[in-house]
Each structure stands twice: as structure tokens, then as C-alpha cells.
PDB file of C-alpha atoms in Angstrom:
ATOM      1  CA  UNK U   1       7.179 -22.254   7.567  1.00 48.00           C
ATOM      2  CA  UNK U   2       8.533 -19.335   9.271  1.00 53.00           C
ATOM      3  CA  UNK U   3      11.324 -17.343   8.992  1.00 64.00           C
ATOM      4  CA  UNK U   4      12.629 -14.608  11.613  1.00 86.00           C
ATOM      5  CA  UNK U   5      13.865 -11.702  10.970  1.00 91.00           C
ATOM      6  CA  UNK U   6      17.690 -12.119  10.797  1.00 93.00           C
ATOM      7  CA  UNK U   7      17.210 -14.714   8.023  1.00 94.00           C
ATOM      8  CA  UNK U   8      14.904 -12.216   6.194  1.00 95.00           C
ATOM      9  CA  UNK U   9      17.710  -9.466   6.400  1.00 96.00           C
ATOM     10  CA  UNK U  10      20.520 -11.950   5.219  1.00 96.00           C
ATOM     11  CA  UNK U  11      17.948 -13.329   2.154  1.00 96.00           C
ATOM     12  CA  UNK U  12      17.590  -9.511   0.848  1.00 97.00           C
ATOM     13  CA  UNK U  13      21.643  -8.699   1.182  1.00 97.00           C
ATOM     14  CA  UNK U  14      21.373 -11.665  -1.177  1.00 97.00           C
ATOM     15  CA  UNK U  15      18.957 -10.412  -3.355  1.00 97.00           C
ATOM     16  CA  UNK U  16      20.316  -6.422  -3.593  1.00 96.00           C
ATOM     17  CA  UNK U  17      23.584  -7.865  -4.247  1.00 96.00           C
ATOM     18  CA  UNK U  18      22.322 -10.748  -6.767  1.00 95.00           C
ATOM     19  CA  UNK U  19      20.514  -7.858  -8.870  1.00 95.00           C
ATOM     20  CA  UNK U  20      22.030  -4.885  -8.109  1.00 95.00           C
ATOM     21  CA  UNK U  21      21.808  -1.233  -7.093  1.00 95.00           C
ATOM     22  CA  UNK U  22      18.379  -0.927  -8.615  1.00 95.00           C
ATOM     23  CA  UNK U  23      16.755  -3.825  -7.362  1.00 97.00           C
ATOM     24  CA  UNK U  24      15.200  -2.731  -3.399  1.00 97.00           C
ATOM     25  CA  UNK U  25      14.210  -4.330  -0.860  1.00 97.00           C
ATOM     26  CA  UNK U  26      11.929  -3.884   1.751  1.00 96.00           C
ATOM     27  CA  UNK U  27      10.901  -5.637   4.861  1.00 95.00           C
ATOM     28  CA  UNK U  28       7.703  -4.573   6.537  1.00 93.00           C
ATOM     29  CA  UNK U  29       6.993  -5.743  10.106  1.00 91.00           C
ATOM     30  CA  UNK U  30       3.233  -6.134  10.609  1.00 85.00           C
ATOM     31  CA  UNK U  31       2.908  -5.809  14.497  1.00 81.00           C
ATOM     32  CA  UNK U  32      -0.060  -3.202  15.046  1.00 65.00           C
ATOM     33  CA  UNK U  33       2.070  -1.100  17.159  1.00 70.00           C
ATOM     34  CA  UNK U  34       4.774  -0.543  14.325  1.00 68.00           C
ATOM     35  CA  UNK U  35       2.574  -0.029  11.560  1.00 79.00           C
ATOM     36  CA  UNK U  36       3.051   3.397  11.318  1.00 84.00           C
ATOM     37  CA  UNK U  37       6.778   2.694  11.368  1.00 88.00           C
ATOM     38  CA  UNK U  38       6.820  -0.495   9.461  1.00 90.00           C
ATOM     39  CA  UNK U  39       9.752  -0.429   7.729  1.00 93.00           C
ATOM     40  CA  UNK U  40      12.290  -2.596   9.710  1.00 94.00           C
ATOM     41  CA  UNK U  41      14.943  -3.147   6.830  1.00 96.00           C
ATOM     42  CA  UNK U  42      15.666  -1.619   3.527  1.00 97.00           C
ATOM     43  CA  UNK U  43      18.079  -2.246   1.006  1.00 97.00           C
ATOM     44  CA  UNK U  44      18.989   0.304  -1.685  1.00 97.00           C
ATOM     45  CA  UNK U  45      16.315   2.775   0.024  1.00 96.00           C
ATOM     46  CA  UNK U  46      17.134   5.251  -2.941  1.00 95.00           C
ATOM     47  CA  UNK U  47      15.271   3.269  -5.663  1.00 95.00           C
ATOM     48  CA  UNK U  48      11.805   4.711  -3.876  1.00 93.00           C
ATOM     49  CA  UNK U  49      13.269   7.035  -1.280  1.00 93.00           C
ATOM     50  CA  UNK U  50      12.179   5.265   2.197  1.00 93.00           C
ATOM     51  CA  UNK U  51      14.109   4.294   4.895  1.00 94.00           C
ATOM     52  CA  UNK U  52      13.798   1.875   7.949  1.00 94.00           C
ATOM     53  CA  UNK U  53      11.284   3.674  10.331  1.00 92.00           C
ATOM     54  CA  UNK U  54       9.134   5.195   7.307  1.00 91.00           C
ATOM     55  CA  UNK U  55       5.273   4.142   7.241  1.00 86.00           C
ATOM     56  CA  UNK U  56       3.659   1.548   5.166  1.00 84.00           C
ATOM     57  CA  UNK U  57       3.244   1.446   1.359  1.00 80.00           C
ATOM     58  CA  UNK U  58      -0.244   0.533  -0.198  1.00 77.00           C
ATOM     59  CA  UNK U  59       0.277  -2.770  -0.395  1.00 76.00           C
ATOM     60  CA  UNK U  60       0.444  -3.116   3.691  1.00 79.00           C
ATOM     61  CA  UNK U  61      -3.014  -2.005   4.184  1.00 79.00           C
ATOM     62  CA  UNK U  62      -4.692  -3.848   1.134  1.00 78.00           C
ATOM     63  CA  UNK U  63      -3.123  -7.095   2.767  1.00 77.00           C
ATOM     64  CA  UNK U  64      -4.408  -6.400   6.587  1.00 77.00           C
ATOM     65  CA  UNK U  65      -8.027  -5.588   4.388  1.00 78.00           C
ATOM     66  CA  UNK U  66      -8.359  -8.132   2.621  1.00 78.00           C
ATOM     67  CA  UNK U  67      -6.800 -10.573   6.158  1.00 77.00           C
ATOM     68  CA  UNK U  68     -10.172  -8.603   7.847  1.00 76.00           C
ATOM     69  CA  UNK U  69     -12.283  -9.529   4.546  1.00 78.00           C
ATOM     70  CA  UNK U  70     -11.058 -12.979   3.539  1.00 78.00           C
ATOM     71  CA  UNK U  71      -8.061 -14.458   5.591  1.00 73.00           C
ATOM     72  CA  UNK U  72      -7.338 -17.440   3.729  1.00 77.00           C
ATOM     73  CA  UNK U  73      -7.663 -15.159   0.239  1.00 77.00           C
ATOM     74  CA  UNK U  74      -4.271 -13.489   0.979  1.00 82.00           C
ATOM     75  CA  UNK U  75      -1.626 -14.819  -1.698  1.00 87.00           C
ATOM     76  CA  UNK U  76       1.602 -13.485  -2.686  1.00 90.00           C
ATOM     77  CA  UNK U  77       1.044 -10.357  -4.880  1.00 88.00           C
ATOM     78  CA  UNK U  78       3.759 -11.106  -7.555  1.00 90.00           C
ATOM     79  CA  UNK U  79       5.570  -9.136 -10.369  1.00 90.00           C
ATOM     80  CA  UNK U  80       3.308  -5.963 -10.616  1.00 89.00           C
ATOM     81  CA  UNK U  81       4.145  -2.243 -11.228  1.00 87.00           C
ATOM     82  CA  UNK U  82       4.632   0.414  -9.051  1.00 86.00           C
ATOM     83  CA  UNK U  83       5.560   4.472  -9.065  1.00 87.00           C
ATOM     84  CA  UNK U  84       7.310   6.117  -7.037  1.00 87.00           C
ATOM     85  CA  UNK U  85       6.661   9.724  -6.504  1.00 82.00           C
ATOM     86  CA  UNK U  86       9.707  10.933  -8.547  1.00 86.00           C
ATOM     87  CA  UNK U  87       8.484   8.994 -11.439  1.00 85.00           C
ATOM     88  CA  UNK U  88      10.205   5.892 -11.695  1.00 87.00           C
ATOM     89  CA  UNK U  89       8.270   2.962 -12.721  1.00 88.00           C
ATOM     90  CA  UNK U  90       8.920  -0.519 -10.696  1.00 91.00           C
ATOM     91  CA  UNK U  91       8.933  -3.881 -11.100  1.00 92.00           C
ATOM     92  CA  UNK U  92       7.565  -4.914  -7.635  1.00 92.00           C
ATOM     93  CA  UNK U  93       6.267  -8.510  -5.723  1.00 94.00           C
ATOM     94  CA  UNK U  94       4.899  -9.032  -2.450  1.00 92.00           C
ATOM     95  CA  UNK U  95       5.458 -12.020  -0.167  1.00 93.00           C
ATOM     96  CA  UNK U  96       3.757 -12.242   3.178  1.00 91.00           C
ATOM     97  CA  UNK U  97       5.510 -14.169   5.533  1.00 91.00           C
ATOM     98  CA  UNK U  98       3.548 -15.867   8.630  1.00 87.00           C
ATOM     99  CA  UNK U  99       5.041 -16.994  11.681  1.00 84.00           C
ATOM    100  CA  UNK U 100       4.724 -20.251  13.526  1.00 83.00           C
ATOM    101  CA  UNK U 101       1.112 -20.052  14.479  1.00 84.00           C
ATOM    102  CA  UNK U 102       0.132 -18.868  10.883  1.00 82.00           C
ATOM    103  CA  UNK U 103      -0.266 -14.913  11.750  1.00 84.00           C
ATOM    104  CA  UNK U 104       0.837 -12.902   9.014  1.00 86.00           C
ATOM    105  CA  UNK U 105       4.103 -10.983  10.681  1.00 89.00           C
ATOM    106  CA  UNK U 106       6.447  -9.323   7.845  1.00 91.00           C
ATOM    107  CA  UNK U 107       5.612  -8.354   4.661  1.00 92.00           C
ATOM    108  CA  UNK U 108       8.803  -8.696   2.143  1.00 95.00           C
ATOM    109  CA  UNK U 109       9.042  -6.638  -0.660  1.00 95.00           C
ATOM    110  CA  UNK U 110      11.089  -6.859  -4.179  1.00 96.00           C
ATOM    111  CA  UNK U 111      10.802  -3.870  -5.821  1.00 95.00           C
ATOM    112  CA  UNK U 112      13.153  -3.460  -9.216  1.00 95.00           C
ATOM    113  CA  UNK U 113      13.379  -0.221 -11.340  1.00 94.00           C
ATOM    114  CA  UNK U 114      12.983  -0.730 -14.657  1.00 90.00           C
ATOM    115  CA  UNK U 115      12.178   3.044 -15.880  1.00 86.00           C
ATOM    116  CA  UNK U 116      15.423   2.786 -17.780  1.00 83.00           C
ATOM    117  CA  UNK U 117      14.350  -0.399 -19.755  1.00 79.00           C
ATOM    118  CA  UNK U 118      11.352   1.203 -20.135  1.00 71.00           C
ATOM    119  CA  UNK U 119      12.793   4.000 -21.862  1.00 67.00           C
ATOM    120  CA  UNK U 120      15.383   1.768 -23.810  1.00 65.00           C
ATOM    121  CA  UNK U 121      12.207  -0.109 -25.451  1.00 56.00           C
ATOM    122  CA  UNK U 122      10.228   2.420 -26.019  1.00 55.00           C
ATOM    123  CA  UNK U 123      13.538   4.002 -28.023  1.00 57.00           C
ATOM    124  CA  UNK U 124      13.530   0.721 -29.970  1.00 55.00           C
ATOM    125  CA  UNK U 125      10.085  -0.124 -30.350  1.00 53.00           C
ATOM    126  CA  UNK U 126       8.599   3.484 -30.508  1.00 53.00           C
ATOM    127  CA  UNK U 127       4.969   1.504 -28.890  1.00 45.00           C
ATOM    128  CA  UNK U 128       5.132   3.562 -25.364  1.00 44.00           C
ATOM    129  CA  UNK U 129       1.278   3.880 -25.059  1.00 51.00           C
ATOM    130  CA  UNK U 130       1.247   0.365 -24.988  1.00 46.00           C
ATOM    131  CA  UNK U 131       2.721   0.161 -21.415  1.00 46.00           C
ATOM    132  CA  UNK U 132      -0.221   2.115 -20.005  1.00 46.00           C
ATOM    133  CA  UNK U 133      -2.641   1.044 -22.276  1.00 45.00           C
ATOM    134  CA  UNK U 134      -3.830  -1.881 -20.414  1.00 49.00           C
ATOM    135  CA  UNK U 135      -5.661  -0.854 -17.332  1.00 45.00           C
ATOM    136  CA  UNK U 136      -4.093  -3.351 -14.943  1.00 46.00           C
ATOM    137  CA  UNK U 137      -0.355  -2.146 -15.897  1.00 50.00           C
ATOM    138  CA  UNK U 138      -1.371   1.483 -14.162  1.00 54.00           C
ATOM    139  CA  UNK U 139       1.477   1.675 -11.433  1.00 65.00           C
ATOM    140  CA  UNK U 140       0.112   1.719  -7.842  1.00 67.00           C
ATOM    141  CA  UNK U 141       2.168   4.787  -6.401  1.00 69.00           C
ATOM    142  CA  UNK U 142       4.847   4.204  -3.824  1.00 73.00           C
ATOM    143  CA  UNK U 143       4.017   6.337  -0.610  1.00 70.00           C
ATOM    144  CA  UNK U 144       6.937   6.919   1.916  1.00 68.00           C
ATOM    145  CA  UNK U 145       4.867   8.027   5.054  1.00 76.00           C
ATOM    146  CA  UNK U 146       1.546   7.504   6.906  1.00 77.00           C
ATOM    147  CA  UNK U 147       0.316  11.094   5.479  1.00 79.00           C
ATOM    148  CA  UNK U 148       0.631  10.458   1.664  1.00 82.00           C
ATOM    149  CA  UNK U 149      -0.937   7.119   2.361  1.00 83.00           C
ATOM    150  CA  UNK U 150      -4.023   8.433   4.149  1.00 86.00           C
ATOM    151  CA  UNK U 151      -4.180  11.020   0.942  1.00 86.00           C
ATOM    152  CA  UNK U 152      -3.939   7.863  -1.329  1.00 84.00           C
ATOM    153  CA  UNK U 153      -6.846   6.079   0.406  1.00 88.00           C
ATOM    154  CA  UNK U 154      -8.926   8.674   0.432  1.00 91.00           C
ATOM    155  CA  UNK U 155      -8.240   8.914  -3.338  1.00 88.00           C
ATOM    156  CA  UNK U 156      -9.125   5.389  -3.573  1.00 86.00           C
ATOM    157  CA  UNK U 157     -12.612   6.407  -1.634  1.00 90.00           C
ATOM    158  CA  UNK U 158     -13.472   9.195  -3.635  1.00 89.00           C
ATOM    159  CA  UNK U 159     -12.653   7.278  -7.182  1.00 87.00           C
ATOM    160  CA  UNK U 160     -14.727   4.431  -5.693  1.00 86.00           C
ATOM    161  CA  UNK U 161     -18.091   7.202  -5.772  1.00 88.00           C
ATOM    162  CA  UNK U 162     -17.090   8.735  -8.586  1.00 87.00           C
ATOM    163  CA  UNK U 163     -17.750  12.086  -7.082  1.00 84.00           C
ATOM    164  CA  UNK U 164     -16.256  14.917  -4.706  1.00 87.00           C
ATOM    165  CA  UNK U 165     -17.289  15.286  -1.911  1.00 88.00           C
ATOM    166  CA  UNK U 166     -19.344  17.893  -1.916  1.00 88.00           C
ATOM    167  CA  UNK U 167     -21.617  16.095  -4.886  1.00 87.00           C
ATOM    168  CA  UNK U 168     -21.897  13.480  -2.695  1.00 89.00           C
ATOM    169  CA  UNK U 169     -25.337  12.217  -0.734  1.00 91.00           C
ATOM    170  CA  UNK U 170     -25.500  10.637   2.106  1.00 91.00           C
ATOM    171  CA  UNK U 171     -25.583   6.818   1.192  1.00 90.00           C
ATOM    172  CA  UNK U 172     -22.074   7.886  -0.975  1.00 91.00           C
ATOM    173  CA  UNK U 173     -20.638   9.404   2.602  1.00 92.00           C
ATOM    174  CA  UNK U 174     -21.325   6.592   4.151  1.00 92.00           C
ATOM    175  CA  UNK U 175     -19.670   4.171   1.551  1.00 91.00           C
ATOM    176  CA  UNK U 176     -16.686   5.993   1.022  1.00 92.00           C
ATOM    177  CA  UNK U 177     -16.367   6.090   4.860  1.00 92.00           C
ATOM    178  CA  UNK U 178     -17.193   2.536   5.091  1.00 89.00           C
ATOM    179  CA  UNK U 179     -14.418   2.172   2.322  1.00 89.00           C
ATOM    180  CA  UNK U 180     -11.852   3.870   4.216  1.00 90.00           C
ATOM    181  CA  UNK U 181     -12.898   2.002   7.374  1.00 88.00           C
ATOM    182  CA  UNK U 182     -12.371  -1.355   5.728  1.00 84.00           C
ATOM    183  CA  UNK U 183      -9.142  -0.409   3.950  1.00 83.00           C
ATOM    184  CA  UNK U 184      -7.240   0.627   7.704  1.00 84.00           C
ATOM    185  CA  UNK U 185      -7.421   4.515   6.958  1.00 86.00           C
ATOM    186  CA  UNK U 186      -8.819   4.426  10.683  1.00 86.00           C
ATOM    187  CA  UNK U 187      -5.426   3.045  11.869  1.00 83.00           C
ATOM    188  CA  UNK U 188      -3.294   5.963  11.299  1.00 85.00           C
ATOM    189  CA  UNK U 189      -2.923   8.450  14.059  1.00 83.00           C
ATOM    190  CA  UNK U 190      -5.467  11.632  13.867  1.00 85.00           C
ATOM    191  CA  UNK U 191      -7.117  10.525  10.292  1.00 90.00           C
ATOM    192  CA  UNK U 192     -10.658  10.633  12.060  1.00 91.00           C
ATOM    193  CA  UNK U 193      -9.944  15.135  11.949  1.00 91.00           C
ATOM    194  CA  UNK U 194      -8.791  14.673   7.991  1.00 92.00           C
ATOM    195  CA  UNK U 195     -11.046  12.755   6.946  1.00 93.00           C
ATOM    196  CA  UNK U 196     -14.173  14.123   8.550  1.00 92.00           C
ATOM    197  CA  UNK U 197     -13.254  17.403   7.404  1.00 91.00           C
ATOM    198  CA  UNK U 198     -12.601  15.772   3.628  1.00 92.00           C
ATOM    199  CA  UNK U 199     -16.346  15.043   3.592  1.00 93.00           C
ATOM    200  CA  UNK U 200     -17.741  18.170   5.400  1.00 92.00           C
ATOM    201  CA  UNK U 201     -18.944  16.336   8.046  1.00 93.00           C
ATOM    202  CA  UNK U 202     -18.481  16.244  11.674  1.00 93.00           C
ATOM    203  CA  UNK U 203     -16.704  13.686  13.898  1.00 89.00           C
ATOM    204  CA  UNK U 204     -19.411  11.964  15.333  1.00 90.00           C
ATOM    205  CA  UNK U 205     -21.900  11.852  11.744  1.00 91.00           C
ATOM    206  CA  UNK U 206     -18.031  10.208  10.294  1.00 92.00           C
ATOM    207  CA  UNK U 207     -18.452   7.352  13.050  1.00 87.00           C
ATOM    208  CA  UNK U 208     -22.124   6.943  12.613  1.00 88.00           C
ATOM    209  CA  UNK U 209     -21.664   5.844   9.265  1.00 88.00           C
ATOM    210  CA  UNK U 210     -18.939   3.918  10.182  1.00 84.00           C
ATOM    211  CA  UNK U 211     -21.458   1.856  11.883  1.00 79.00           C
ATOM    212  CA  UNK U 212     -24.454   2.240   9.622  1.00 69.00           C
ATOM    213  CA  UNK U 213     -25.230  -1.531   8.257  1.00 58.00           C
ATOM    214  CA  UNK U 214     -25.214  -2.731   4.631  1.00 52.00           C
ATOM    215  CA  UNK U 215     -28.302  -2.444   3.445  1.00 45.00           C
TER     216      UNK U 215
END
């Protein structure tokens, strides 16, 4: 079932008034030609500083990755934490909302601040290395334009080699490209120039390993 936007809007009033000034939320409309301007509706914008008309968090381009990779593998991404680039630790989900024909159109976002509770436990409990300890509670950062997300993915592509750049070889260019390629980098105005230069390589090398095969 599909819901348009105007029922969207009036289901996160709800919500931000349900839970409060700390609880934000964030609607995300997935048309290519917005995506560099996703957000379309934001409630309590000052929990991660964005606005409507700011670019597309992380979360935006893993779904449209993993829609390329494995379309029926997308599921709602639910009660994870993010950071936002002041340092505030969220409670976040993700619910991808389809329209009538079953494309994926809005991404709606729940994202909660909990940095005080955080602090209040730790207070209590004195057991703060425990909230980072485990290696899936590491907050994805929060990104508020097209820019710092192009820096995060190629963050993501140089973590995935395991070297800079400049120790890199060949075969490790062309995965980290292939990387970036896959996760939508390619999408944002002008990344080809950033990312090209990143890797100390030219232009057309960066698009001939976009299109060198697995082998």
C-alpha cells in the first residue's frame, strides 16, 4: 500500500508531537531528479541540522544500492544508531515507502536523540565503553549535503582496500571505483573531478575501471 505525500507529512506532525522536540523526522523523496535535494519534509530539523531541500543521508544511497543489487532484499532498516556531526548520538529507523506500482518513492525517517540518556546511564552505570564496544553499535554519521556524503563514500571505498590511495595497485583502483560506482557516488553532480583526483588518476582511466569486469 501506498501512501502520498500529504498523509506522510500529517503521520510525522504525529510522531514529533507524540515524542517530542528530540524525536526528528525526515521524509526523503526518491525521484532521481531530487536526489540531490531530497529532503521534502522535516520535523524538528535541529536534532541533526538539515532542512527541506538539503541532500541525502547515507542511508538514501545504501537503499538505491542495494534496489540496483538485490530489489526484493530492501527491508525496513529499523532502530539503529546514528551521529550527527556535532556529536549527538541517534536512535534512528528507516521505512521505505513504495507507491502503487511497487517503485520505491519516499524514504521516511525516525531519528530520536538519545545522547542525553546516553550520558544519564553511563552516570549511573559507569559501563560507557560498552556502547561502542560492539562493532555494529558504531553510529553511521548523519551528512547534511551532497559534498560530505561524497567524502563519506569515498571513506567507505578507501576502508573497503584498506589502503590510501597512493598504496594502492591497480586491481584496488578499480574496486574502490567499482565500489563507489555501485554505492551512487556517480550520481552526485561533478564527483567524476573529486574522485579521479582522490585516486591520482585521470578521468577517462576512472571510467575504464568503471567498466572493467569482475574477474
Amino acid at each position: 500500500m501506498s501512501y502520498p505525500l500529504t498523509v506522510l507529512k500529517q503521520i510525522a506532525d504525529g510522531l514529533a508531537k507524540q515524542f517530542g522536540s528530540e524525536c526528528e523526522i525526515v521524509i526523503h523523496d526518491l525521484k532521481t531528479e531530487h536526489l540531490e535535494n531530497s529532503i521534502v519534509y522535516i520535523v524538528n530539523g535541529h536534532v541533526s541540522a538539515r532542512k527541506a531541500g538539503d541532500g541525502p543521508s547515507s542511508a538514501v544511497w545504501d537503499a538505491l544500492d542495494l534496489l540496483r543489487k538485490d530489489p526484493n532484499g530492501l527491508k525496513d532498516h529499523l532502530a539503529y544508531l546514528t551521529r550527527t556531526a556535532e556529536g549527538k548520538i541517534l536512535k534512528s529507523s528507516t521505512m521505505y515507502i513504495k507507491d502503487e506500482t511497487g517503485t520505491l518513492r519516499y524514504l521516511f525517517a525516525i531519528n530520536y536523540d538519545i545522547t542525553g540518556l546516553l550520558t544519564f546511564d553511563s552516570a549511573i552505570r559507569s559501563i560507557t565503553e560498552t556502547v561502542s564496544a560492539d562493532p555494529g553499535l558504531i553510529p553511521e554519521p548523519i551528512v547534511t549535503n551532497v559534498n560530505d556524503l561524497l567524502d563519506h563514500l569515498i571513506e567507505r571505498s578507501v576502508a573497503l582496500i584498506g589502503k590510501s590511495p597512493e598504496h594502492m595497485n591497480k586491481e584496488e583502483k578499480i574496486a574502490a571505483i567499482r565500489f563507489l560506482n555501485d554505492s551512487g557516488a556517480f550520481l552526485i553532480t561533478k564527483s567524476g573531478d573529486k574522485i579521479s583526483q582522490y585516486f591520482g588518476i585521470s578521468k577517462f582511466t576512472m571510467y575504464n575501471y568503471m567498466d572493467t569486469k569482475k574477474q
